[in-house]
mmCIF file of C-alpha atoms in Angstrom:
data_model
loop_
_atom_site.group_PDB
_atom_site.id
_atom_site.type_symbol
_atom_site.label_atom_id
_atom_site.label_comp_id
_atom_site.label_asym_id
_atom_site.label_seq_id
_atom_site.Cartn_x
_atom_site.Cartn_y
_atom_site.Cartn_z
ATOM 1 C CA UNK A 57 2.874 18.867 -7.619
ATOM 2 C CA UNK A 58 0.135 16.118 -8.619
ATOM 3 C CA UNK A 59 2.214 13.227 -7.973
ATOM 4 C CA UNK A 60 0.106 9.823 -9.073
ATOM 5 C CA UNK A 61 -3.709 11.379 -10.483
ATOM 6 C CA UNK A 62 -6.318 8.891 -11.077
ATOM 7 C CA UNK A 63 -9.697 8.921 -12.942
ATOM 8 C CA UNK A 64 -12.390 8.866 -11.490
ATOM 9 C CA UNK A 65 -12.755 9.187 -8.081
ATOM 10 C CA UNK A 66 -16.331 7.278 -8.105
ATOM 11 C CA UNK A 67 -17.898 5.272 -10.165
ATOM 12 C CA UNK A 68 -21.289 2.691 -10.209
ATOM 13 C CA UNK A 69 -21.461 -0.048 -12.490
ATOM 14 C CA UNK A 70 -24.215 -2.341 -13.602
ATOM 15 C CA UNK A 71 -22.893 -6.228 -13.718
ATOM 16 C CA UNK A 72 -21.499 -7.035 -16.924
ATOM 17 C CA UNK A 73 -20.462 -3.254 -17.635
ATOM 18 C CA UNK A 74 -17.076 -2.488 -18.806
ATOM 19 C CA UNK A 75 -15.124 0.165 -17.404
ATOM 20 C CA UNK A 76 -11.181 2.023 -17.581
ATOM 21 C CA UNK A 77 -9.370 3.314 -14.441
ATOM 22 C CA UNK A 78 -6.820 5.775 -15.518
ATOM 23 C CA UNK A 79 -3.868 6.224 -13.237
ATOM 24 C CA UNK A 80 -1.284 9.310 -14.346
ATOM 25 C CA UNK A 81 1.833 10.075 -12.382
ATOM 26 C CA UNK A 82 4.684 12.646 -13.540
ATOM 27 C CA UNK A 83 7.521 11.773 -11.711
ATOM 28 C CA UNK A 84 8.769 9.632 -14.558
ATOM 29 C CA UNK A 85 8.760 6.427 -11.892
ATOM 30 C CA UNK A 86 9.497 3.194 -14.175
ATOM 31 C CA UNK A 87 7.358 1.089 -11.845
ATOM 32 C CA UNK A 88 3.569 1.555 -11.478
ATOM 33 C CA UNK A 89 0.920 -0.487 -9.509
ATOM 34 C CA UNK A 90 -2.824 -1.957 -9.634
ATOM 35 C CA UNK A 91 -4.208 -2.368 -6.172
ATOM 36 C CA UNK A 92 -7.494 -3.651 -4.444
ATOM 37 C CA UNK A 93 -8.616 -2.803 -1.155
ATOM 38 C CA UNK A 94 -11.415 -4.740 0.561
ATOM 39 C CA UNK A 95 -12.967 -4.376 4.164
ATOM 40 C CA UNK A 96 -9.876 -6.509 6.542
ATOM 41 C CA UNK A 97 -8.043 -7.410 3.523
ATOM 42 C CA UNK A 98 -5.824 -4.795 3.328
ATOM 43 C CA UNK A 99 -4.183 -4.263 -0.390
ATOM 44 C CA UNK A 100 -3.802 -6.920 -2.880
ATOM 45 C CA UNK A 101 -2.279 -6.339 -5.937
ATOM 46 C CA UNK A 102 -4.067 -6.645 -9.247
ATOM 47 C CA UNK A 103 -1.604 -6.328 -12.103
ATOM 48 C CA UNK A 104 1.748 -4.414 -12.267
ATOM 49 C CA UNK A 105 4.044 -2.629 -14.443
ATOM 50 C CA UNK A 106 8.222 -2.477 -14.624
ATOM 51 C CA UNK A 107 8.737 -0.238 -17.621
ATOM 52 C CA UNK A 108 6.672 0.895 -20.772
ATOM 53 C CA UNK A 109 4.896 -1.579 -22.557
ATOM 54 C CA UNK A 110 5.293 -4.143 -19.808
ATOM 55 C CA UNK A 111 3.023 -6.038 -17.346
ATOM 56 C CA UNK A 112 2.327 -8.769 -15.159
ATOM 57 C CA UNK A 113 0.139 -10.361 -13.083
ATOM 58 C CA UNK A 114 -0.203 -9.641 -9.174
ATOM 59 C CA UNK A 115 -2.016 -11.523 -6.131
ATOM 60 C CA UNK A 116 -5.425 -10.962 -8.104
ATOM 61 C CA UNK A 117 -5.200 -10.751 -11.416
ATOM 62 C CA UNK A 118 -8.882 -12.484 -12.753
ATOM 63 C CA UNK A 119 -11.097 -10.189 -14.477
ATOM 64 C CA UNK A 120 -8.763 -7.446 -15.157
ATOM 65 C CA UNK A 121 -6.602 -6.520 -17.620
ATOM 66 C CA UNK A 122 -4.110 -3.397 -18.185
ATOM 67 C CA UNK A 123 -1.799 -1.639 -19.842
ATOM 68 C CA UNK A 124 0.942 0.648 -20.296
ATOM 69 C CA UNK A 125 1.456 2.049 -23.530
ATOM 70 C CA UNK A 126 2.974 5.419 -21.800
ATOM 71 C CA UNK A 127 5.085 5.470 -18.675
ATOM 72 C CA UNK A 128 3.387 8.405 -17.516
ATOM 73 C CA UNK A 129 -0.143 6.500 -17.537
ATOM 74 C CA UNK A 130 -0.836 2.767 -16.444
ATOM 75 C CA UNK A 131 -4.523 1.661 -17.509
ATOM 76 C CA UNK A 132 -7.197 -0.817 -15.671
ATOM 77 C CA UNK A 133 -9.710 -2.423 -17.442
ATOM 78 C CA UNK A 134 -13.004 -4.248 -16.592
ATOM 79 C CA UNK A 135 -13.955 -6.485 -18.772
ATOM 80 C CA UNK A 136 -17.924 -7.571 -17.458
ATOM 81 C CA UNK A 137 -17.936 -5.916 -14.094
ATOM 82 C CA UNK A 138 -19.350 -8.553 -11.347
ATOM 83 C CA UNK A 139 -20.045 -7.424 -7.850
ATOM 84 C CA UNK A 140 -17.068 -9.131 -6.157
ATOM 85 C CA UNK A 141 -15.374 -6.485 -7.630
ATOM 86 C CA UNK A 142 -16.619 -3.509 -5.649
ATOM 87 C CA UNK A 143 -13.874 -2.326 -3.725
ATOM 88 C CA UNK A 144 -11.602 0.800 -3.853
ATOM 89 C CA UNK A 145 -8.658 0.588 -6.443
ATOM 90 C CA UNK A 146 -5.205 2.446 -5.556
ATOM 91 C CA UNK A 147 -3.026 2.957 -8.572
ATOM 92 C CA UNK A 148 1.026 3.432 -7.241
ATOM 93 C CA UNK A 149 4.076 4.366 -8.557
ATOM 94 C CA UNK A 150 7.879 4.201 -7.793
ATOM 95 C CA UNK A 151 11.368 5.410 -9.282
ATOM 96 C CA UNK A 152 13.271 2.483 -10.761
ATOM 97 C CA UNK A 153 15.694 2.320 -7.680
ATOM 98 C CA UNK A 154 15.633 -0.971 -5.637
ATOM 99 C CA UNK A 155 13.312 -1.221 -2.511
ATOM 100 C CA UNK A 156 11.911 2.613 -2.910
ATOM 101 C CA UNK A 157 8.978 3.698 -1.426
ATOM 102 C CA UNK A 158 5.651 3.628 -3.419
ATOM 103 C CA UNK A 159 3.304 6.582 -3.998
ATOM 104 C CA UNK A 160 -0.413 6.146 -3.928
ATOM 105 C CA UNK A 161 -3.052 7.681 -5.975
ATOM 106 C CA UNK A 162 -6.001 8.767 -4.179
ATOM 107 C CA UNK A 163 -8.245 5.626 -5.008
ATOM 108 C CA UNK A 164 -11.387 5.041 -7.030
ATOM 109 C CA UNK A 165 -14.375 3.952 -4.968
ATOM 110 C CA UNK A 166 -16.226 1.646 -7.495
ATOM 111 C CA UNK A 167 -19.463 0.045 -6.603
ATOM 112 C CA UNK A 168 -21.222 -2.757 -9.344
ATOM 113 C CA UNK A 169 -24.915 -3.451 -8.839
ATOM 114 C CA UNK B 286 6.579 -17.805 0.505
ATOM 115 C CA UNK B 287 7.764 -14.733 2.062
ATOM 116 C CA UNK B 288 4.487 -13.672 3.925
ATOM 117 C CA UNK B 289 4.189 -10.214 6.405
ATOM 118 C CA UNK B 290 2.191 -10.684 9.350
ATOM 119 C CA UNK B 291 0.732 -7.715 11.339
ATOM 120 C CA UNK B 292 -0.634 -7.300 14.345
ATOM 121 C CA UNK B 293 -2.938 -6.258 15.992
ATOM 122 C CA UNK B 294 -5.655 -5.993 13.108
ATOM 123 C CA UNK B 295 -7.255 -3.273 15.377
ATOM 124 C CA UNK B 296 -5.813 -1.048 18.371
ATOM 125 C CA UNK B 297 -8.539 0.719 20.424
ATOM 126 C CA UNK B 298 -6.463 3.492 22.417
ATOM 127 C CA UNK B 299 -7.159 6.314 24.645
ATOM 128 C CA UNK B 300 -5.577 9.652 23.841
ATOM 129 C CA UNK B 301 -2.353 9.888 25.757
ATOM 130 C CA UNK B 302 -1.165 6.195 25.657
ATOM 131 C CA UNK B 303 1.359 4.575 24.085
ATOM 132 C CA UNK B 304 0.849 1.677 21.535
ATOM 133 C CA UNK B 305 2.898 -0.614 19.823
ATOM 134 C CA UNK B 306 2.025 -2.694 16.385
ATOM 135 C CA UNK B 307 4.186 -5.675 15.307
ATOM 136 C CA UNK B 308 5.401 -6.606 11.586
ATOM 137 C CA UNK B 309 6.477 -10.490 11.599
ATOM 138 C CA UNK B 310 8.152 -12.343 9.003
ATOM 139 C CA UNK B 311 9.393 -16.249 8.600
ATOM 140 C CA UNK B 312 12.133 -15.203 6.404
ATOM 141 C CA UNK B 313 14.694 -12.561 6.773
ATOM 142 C CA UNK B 314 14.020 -9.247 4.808
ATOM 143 C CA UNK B 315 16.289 -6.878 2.991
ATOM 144 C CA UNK B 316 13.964 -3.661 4.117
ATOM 145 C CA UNK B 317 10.344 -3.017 5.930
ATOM 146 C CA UNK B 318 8.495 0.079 5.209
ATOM 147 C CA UNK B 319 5.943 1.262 7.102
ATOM 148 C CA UNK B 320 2.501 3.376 5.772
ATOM 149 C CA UNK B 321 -0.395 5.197 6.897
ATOM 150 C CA UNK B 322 -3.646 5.682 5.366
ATOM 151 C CA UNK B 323 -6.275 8.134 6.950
ATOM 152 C CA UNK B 324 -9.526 7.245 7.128
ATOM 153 C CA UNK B 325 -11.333 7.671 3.983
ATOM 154 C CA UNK B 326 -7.309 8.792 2.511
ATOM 155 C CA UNK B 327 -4.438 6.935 0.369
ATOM 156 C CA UNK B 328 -1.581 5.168 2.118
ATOM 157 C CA UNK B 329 1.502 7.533 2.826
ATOM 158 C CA UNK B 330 4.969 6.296 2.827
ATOM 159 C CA UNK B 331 6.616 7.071 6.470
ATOM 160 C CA UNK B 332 9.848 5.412 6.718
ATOM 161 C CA UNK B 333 11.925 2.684 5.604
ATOM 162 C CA UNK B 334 14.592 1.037 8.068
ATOM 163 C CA UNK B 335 17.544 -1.299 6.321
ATOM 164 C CA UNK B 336 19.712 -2.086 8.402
ATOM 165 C CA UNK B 337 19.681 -4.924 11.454
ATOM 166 C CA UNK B 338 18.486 -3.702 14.726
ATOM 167 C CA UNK B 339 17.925 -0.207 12.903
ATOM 168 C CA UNK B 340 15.661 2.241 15.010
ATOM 169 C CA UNK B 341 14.474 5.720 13.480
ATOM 170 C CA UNK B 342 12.011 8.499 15.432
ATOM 171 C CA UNK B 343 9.515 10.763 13.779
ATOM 172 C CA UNK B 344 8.545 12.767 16.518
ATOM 173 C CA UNK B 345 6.123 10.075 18.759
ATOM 174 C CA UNK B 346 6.769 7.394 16.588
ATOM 175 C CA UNK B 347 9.525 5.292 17.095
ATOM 176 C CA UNK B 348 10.614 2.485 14.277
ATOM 177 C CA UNK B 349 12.614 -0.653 15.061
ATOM 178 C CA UNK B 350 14.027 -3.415 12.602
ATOM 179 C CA UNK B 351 14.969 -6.835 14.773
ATOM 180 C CA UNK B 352 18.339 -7.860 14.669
ATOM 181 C CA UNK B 353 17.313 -10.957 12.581
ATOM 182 C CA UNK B 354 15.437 -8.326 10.151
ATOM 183 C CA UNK B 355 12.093 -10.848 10.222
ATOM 184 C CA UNK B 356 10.386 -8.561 12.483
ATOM 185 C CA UNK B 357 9.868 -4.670 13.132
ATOM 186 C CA UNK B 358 7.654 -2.476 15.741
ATOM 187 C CA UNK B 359 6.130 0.773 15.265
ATOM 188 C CA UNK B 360 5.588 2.565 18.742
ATOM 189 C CA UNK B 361 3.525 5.078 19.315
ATOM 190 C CA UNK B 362 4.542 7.806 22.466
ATOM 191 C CA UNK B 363 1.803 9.974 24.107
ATOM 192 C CA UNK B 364 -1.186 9.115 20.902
ATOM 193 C CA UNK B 365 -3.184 12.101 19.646
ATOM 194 C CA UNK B 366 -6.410 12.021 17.764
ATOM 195 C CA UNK B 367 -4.236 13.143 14.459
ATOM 196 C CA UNK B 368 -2.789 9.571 15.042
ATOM 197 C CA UNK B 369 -6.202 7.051 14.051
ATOM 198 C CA UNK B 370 -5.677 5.254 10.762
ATOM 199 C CA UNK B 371 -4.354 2.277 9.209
ATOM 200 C CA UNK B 372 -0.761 1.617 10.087
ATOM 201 C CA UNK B 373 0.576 -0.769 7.978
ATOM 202 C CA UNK B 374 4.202 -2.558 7.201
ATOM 203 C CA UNK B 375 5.424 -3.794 3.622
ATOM 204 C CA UNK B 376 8.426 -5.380 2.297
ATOM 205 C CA UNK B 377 9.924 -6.124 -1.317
ATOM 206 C CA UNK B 378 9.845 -9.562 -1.452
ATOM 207 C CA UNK B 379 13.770 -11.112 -1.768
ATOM 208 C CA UNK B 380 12.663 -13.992 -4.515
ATOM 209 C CA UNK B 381 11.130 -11.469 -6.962
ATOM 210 C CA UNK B 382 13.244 -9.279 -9.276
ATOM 211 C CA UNK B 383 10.078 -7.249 -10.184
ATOM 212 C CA UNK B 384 9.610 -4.865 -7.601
ATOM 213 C CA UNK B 385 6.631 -6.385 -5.525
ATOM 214 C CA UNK B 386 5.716 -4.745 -2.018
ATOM 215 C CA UNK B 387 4.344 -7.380 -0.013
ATOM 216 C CA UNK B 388 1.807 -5.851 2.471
ATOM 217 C CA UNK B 389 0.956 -6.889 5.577
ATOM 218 C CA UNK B 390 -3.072 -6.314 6.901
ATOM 219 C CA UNK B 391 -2.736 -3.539 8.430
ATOM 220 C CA UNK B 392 -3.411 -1.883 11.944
ATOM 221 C CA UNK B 393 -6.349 -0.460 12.388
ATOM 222 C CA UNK B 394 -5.836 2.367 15.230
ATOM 223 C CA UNK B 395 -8.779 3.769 16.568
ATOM 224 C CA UNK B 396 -8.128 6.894 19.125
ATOM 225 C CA UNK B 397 -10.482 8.169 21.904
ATOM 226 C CA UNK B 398 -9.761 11.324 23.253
#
């Protein structure tokens, strides 16, 4: 019963590093979910996905790309880590259903020096 | 845009009182879910109320969608330790066909027994 996995759970990056968050999920949900979550700010979304082989842009999209080249999997990337992008990252899912509830990953708690 | 406004941010309560949080919008909404996240945990989908003037109990908590479905209340009966976390409202925003949960900040519930 693993629901939405992702990879890893921690993680410290020098500035400039590059870096993949892997978020999994096997309940074959269409729609899957990049999210930030800072101090007060509650969650902002990054990037999102509707299907395989589609994304878009969310709230905060700048410095981070993805993809989806599996529906089971939905990929962040890094490009040159900066600090302002310490935070923890919640990947989510959801069936394909209007207005259904999301399911959250545990996070990844990423710090960048 | 459609925006979600929570509040309080934060909710200092002794164990045994009741406490209410607010979810506000300026334009009307087809649902409003409400989460949890734990300290240190992943936000966990609770309910989701639909219909005007809609009110659904789990247990102590009580759930309310306004008859003009731009607000909803989560009250809290008799508060236990088991209840400090992040309480926080979302809704699908109406103008976007892509599935996007608009979150409000969150309430920040702090419980001392």
């Amino acid at each position: 019963n693993a629901g939405v996995t992702q990879t890893p759970k921690f993680r410290v990056l020098k500035t400039g590093q590059s870096m993949t968050l892997l978020c999994a999920q096997d309940m074959n949900h269409e729609y899957m979910y990049w999210y930030r979550q800072d101090p007060g700010m509650g969650l902002r979304l990054i990037h999102y996905s509707v299907g395989e082989g589609t994304t878009a842009k969310g709230e905060v999209p700048d410095g981070y790309n993805v993809s989806r080249l599996k529906k089971q999997n939905f990929l962040l990337g890094l490009e040159s880590a900066a600090p302002s992008q310490t935070s923890v990252y919640f990947c989510a899912s959801r069936s394909g259903y209007s207005n259904q509830p999301q399911h959250f990953g545990d996070g990844t708690r990423l710090s960048i020096l | 845009g459609q925006q979600v406004m929570q509040i309080p941010q934060y909710q200092h309560v002794q164990e045994g009182e009741d406490f209410t949080t607010y979810c506000n919008s300026s334009t009307t909404l087809s649902n409003i879910q409400w989460y949890k996240q734990r300290p240190g945990g992943h936000p966990v989908f609770l309910i989701q109320l639909v219909k005007s003037g809609e009110v659904k109990k789990q247990k102590r908590l009580t759930f309310q969608f306004g008859e003009a479905k731009k607000n909803s209340s989560l009250h809290i009966t008799a508060t236990q330790t088991t209840d400090v976390g992040t309480y926080f409202c979302a809704a699908y925003m109406t103008t976007d066909s892509w599935g996007k949960l608009q979150f409000g900040a969150g309430t920040q519930v702090v419980v001392t027994p």
